[in-house]
Amino acid sequence: MKRSRKAALILMAPALPFMLAGCGEEASQAVVFTSAEECSSFATVAAADQCLADFKAAQALHPQVAPKYANKAECEVDFGAGQCETAPEQHASGSFFMPLMMGYLAGQMLNRQGAAPGAAANTARNGVQSQPLYKSADDRSTFRTATNTPVARQTGPAAVRPSQVQPRASAIAQRGGFGAQAASRQTVGG
């Protein structure tokens, strides 16, 4: 075996447990909606209040996890014209911009049918937290998390891996980040 092949195998060894852990994770059921009203039409009457609680949880998370841009033009390149809004936080030279929330992932909708309304709206029994979803300019058919993980091509039930859809606080995006990555990822988990 050549030295370069040995070196490549040695470099891959530390990453192997992480790669295998991701493969062994079972998908959890979540549901994609564009609004609380759409969710209410999908759910039983007892779960309609949970629709609103999940929507509000995703809305509250939106400013924390949405990709942020230093100017609106950069945001619109990644998310489309008219698809960005001013973020509530400011920086020294002005405002940040972030994409509009195009839908939300209700992580507990299928688990909480009949649960007390509003009870633990954002806790994760199945490991999937309710969160905002976005659509990039170059792939308007796919709902994606704030970290650009594809979730589903349409509303309704979706199978997701909890470790891949964990919300994280966002940083200032660099041009070509979200949209360029969206074009290269065409896999949908739902």
GROMACS .gro file of C-alpha atoms in nm:
model
  190
    1MET     CA    1   0.000   0.000   0.000
    2LYS     CA    2   0.133   0.341  -0.090
    3ARG     CA    3   0.221   0.586   0.184
    4SER     CA    4  -0.042   0.838   0.065
    5ARG     CA    5  -0.321   0.576   0.095
    6LYS     CA    6  -0.205   0.487   0.447
    7ALA     CA    7  -0.209   0.854   0.543
    8ALA     CA    8  -0.561   0.897   0.407
    9LEU     CA    9  -0.688   0.596   0.603
   10ILE     CA   10  -0.520   0.720   0.921
   11LEU     CA   11  -0.677   1.064   0.878
   12MET     CA   12  -1.023   0.909   0.830
   13ALA     CA   13  -1.006   0.695   1.146
   14PRO     CA   14  -1.097   0.972   1.398
   15ALA     CA   15  -1.401   1.072   1.191
   16LEU     CA   16  -1.534   0.717   1.160
   17PRO     CA   17  -1.727   0.705   1.493
   18PHE     CA   18  -1.908   1.030   1.403
   19MET     CA   19  -1.993   0.900   1.057
   20LEU     CA   20  -2.129   0.574   1.200
   21ALA     CA   21  -2.328   0.753   1.473
   22GLY     CA   22  -2.510   0.959   1.208
   23CYS     CA   23  -2.590   0.646   1.009
   24GLY     CA   24  -2.737   0.469   1.312
   25GLU     CA   25  -2.970   0.747   1.410
   26GLU     CA   26  -3.332   0.669   1.342
   27ALA     CA   27  -3.548   0.925   1.168
   28SER     CA   28  -3.819   1.092   1.374
   29GLN     CA   29  -4.153   1.207   1.247
   30ALA     CA   30  -4.218   1.579   1.229
   31VAL     CA   31  -4.464   1.785   1.028
   32VAL     CA   32  -4.404   2.085   0.799
   33PHE     CA   33  -4.662   2.365   0.785
   34THR     CA   34  -4.669   2.712   0.632
   35SER     CA   35  -4.895   2.854   0.904
   36ALA     CA   36  -5.073   2.770   1.228
   37GLU     CA   37  -5.402   2.770   1.033
   38GLU     CA   38  -5.274   2.505   0.794
   39CYS     CA   39  -5.164   2.300   1.095
   40SER     CA   40  -5.511   2.334   1.254
   41SER     CA   41  -5.675   2.190   0.943
   42PHE     CA   42  -5.438   1.891   0.965
   43ALA     CA   43  -5.475   1.831   1.338
   44THR     CA   44  -5.756   1.715   1.559
   45VAL     CA   45  -5.951   1.981   1.747
   46ALA     CA   46  -5.764   1.891   2.068
   47ALA     CA   47  -5.429   1.954   1.898
   48ALA     CA   48  -5.527   2.286   1.733
   49ASP     CA   49  -5.395   2.482   2.031
   50GLN     CA   50  -5.070   2.290   1.996
   51CYS     CA   51  -5.046   2.414   1.636
   52LEU     CA   52  -5.047   2.772   1.758
   53ALA     CA   53  -4.797   2.693   2.037
   54ASP     CA   54  -4.556   2.526   1.790
   55PHE     CA   55  -4.594   2.815   1.543
   56LYS     CA   56  -4.520   3.072   1.816
   57ALA     CA   57  -4.218   2.871   1.930
   58ALA     CA   58  -4.082   2.869   1.573
   59GLN     CA   59  -4.154   3.241   1.536
   60ALA     CA   60  -3.969   3.316   1.862
   61LEU     CA   61  -3.670   3.111   1.743
   62HIS     CA   62  -3.664   3.273   1.396
   63PRO     CA   63  -3.456   3.586   1.487
   64GLN     CA   64  -3.208   3.373   1.681
   65VAL     CA   65  -3.134   3.108   1.416
   66ALA     CA   66  -3.207   3.271   1.077
   67PRO     CA   67  -2.896   3.342   0.866
   68LYS     CA   68  -2.801   3.712   0.903
   69TYR     CA   69  -2.663   3.935   0.628
   70ALA     CA   70  -2.492   4.273   0.651
   71ASN     CA   71  -2.711   4.408   0.368
   72LYS     CA   72  -3.044   4.326   0.208
   73ALA     CA   73  -2.901   4.271  -0.142
   74GLU     CA   74  -2.683   3.982  -0.022
   75CYS     CA   75  -2.978   3.826   0.158
   76GLU     CA   76  -3.197   3.855  -0.152
   77VAL     CA   77  -2.934   3.687  -0.370
   78ASP     CA   78  -2.961   3.379  -0.147
   79PHE     CA   79  -3.337   3.391  -0.075
   80GLY     CA   80  -3.496   3.590  -0.359
   81ALA     CA   81  -3.625   3.942  -0.415
   82GLY     CA   82  -3.868   4.050  -0.146
   83GLN     CA   83  -3.790   3.741   0.067
   84CYS     CA   84  -3.579   3.918   0.333
   85GLU     CA   85  -3.664   4.133   0.632
   86THR     CA   86  -3.477   4.349   0.880
   87ALA     CA   87  -3.352   4.149   1.178
   88PRO     CA   88  -3.441   4.283   1.521
   89GLU     CA   89  -3.074   4.312   1.621
   90GLN     CA   90  -2.847   4.592   1.497
   91HIS     CA   91  -2.474   4.626   1.427
   92ALA     CA   92  -2.251   4.933   1.438
   93SER     CA   93  -2.325   5.047   1.082
   94GLY     CA   94  -2.693   4.957   1.067
   95SER     CA   95  -2.927   4.664   1.050
   96PHE     CA   96  -2.886   4.298   0.974
   97PHE     CA   97  -3.116   4.127   0.728
   98MET     CA   98  -3.258   3.776   0.744
   99PRO     CA   99  -3.484   3.562   0.523
  100LEU     CA  100  -3.858   3.548   0.580
  101MET     CA  101  -3.986   3.243   0.764
  102MET     CA  102  -4.154   3.034   0.491
  103GLY     CA  103  -4.292   2.764   0.719
  104TYR     CA  104  -4.217   2.576   1.035
  105LEU     CA  105  -4.130   2.230   1.151
  106ALA     CA  106  -4.364   2.101   1.422
  107GLY     CA  107  -4.148   1.840   1.586
  108GLN     CA  108  -4.399   1.718   1.839
  109MET     CA  109  -4.723   1.739   1.643
  110LEU     CA  110  -4.755   1.366   1.588
  111ASN     CA  111  -4.647   1.288   1.946
  112ARG     CA  112  -4.878   1.527   2.130
  113GLN     CA  113  -5.218   1.448   1.985
  114GLY     CA  114  -5.444   1.495   2.285
  115ALA     CA  115  -5.177   1.647   2.512
  116ALA     CA  116  -5.262   1.950   2.719
  117PRO     CA  117  -5.268   2.262   2.497
  118GLY     CA  118  -4.946   2.459   2.514
  119ALA     CA  119  -4.778   2.201   2.734
  120ALA     CA  120  -4.405   2.204   2.672
  121ALA     CA  121  -4.443   2.350   2.324
  122ASN     CA  122  -4.078   2.341   2.245
  123THR     CA  123  -3.946   2.045   2.439
  124ALA     CA  124  -3.824   1.752   2.243
  125ARG     CA  125  -3.972   1.414   2.319
  126ASN     CA  126  -3.862   1.283   1.983
  127GLY     CA  127  -3.558   1.512   1.970
  128VAL     CA  128  -3.704   1.742   1.704
  129GLN     CA  129  -3.763   2.099   1.816
  130SER     CA  130  -4.025   2.322   1.656
  131GLN     CA  131  -3.836   2.568   1.437
  132PRO     CA  132  -3.864   2.806   1.141
  133LEU     CA  133  -3.806   2.685   0.786
  134TYR     CA  134  -3.676   2.876   0.482
  135LYS     CA  135  -3.658   2.842   0.103
  136SER     CA  136  -3.353   2.947  -0.095
  137ALA     CA  137  -3.372   3.149  -0.418
  138ASP     CA  138  -3.230   2.867  -0.629
  139ASP     CA  139  -3.447   2.591  -0.480
  140ARG     CA  140  -3.793   2.733  -0.403
  141SER     CA  141  -3.948   2.387  -0.372
  142THR     CA  142  -3.756   2.267  -0.064
  143PHE     CA  143  -3.814   2.369   0.297
  144ARG     CA  144  -3.478   2.401   0.477
  145THR     CA  145  -3.369   2.463   0.834
  146ALA     CA  146  -3.169   2.772   0.925
  147THR     CA  147  -2.855   2.560   0.890
  148ASN     CA  148  -2.957   2.474   0.532
  149THR     CA  149  -3.061   2.116   0.599
  150PRO     CA  150  -3.332   2.007   0.352
  151VAL     CA  151  -3.645   1.888   0.536
  152ALA     CA  152  -3.925   1.840   0.282
  153ARG     CA  153  -4.047   1.945  -0.061
  154GLN     CA  154  -4.405   1.998   0.055
  155THR     CA  155  -4.606   2.050   0.370
  156GLY     CA  156  -4.716   1.751   0.575
  157PRO     CA  157  -4.535   1.469   0.756
  158ALA     CA  158  -4.158   1.445   0.711
  159ALA     CA  159  -3.899   1.203   0.845
  160VAL     CA  160  -3.598   1.390   0.985
  161ARG     CA  161  -3.287   1.293   1.179
  162PRO     CA  162  -3.296   1.492   1.507
  163SER     CA  163  -2.920   1.558   1.507
  164GLN     CA  164  -2.942   1.719   1.163
  165VAL     CA  165  -3.221   1.963   1.249
  166GLN     CA  166  -3.105   2.098   1.586
  167PRO     CA  167  -3.145   2.479   1.581
  168ARG     CA  168  -2.825   2.676   1.637
  169ALA     CA  169  -2.766   3.046   1.690
  170SER     CA  170  -2.674   3.207   1.359
  171ALA     CA  171  -2.373   3.413   1.259
  172ILE     CA  172  -2.334   3.669   0.981
  173ALA     CA  173  -2.359   3.480   0.652
  174GLN     CA  174  -2.103   3.525   0.381
  175ARG     CA  175  -2.233   3.564   0.025
  176GLY     CA  176  -2.286   3.238  -0.151
  177GLY     CA  177  -2.329   3.046   0.171
  178PHE     CA  178  -2.692   2.944   0.197
  179GLY     CA  179  -2.792   2.961  -0.169
  180ALA     CA  180  -2.477   2.806  -0.304
  181GLN     CA  181  -2.505   2.523  -0.054
  182ALA     CA  182  -2.872   2.473  -0.139
  183ALA     CA  183  -2.789   2.415  -0.502
  184SER     CA  184  -2.538   2.147  -0.413
  185ARG     CA  185  -2.775   1.962  -0.177
  186GLN     CA  186  -3.068   1.811  -0.353
  187THR     CA  187  -3.141   1.536  -0.098
  188VAL     CA  188  -3.468   1.572   0.089
  189GLY     CA  189  -3.538   1.379   0.405
  190GLY     CA  190  -3.911   1.362   0.379
   0.00000   0.00000   0.00000
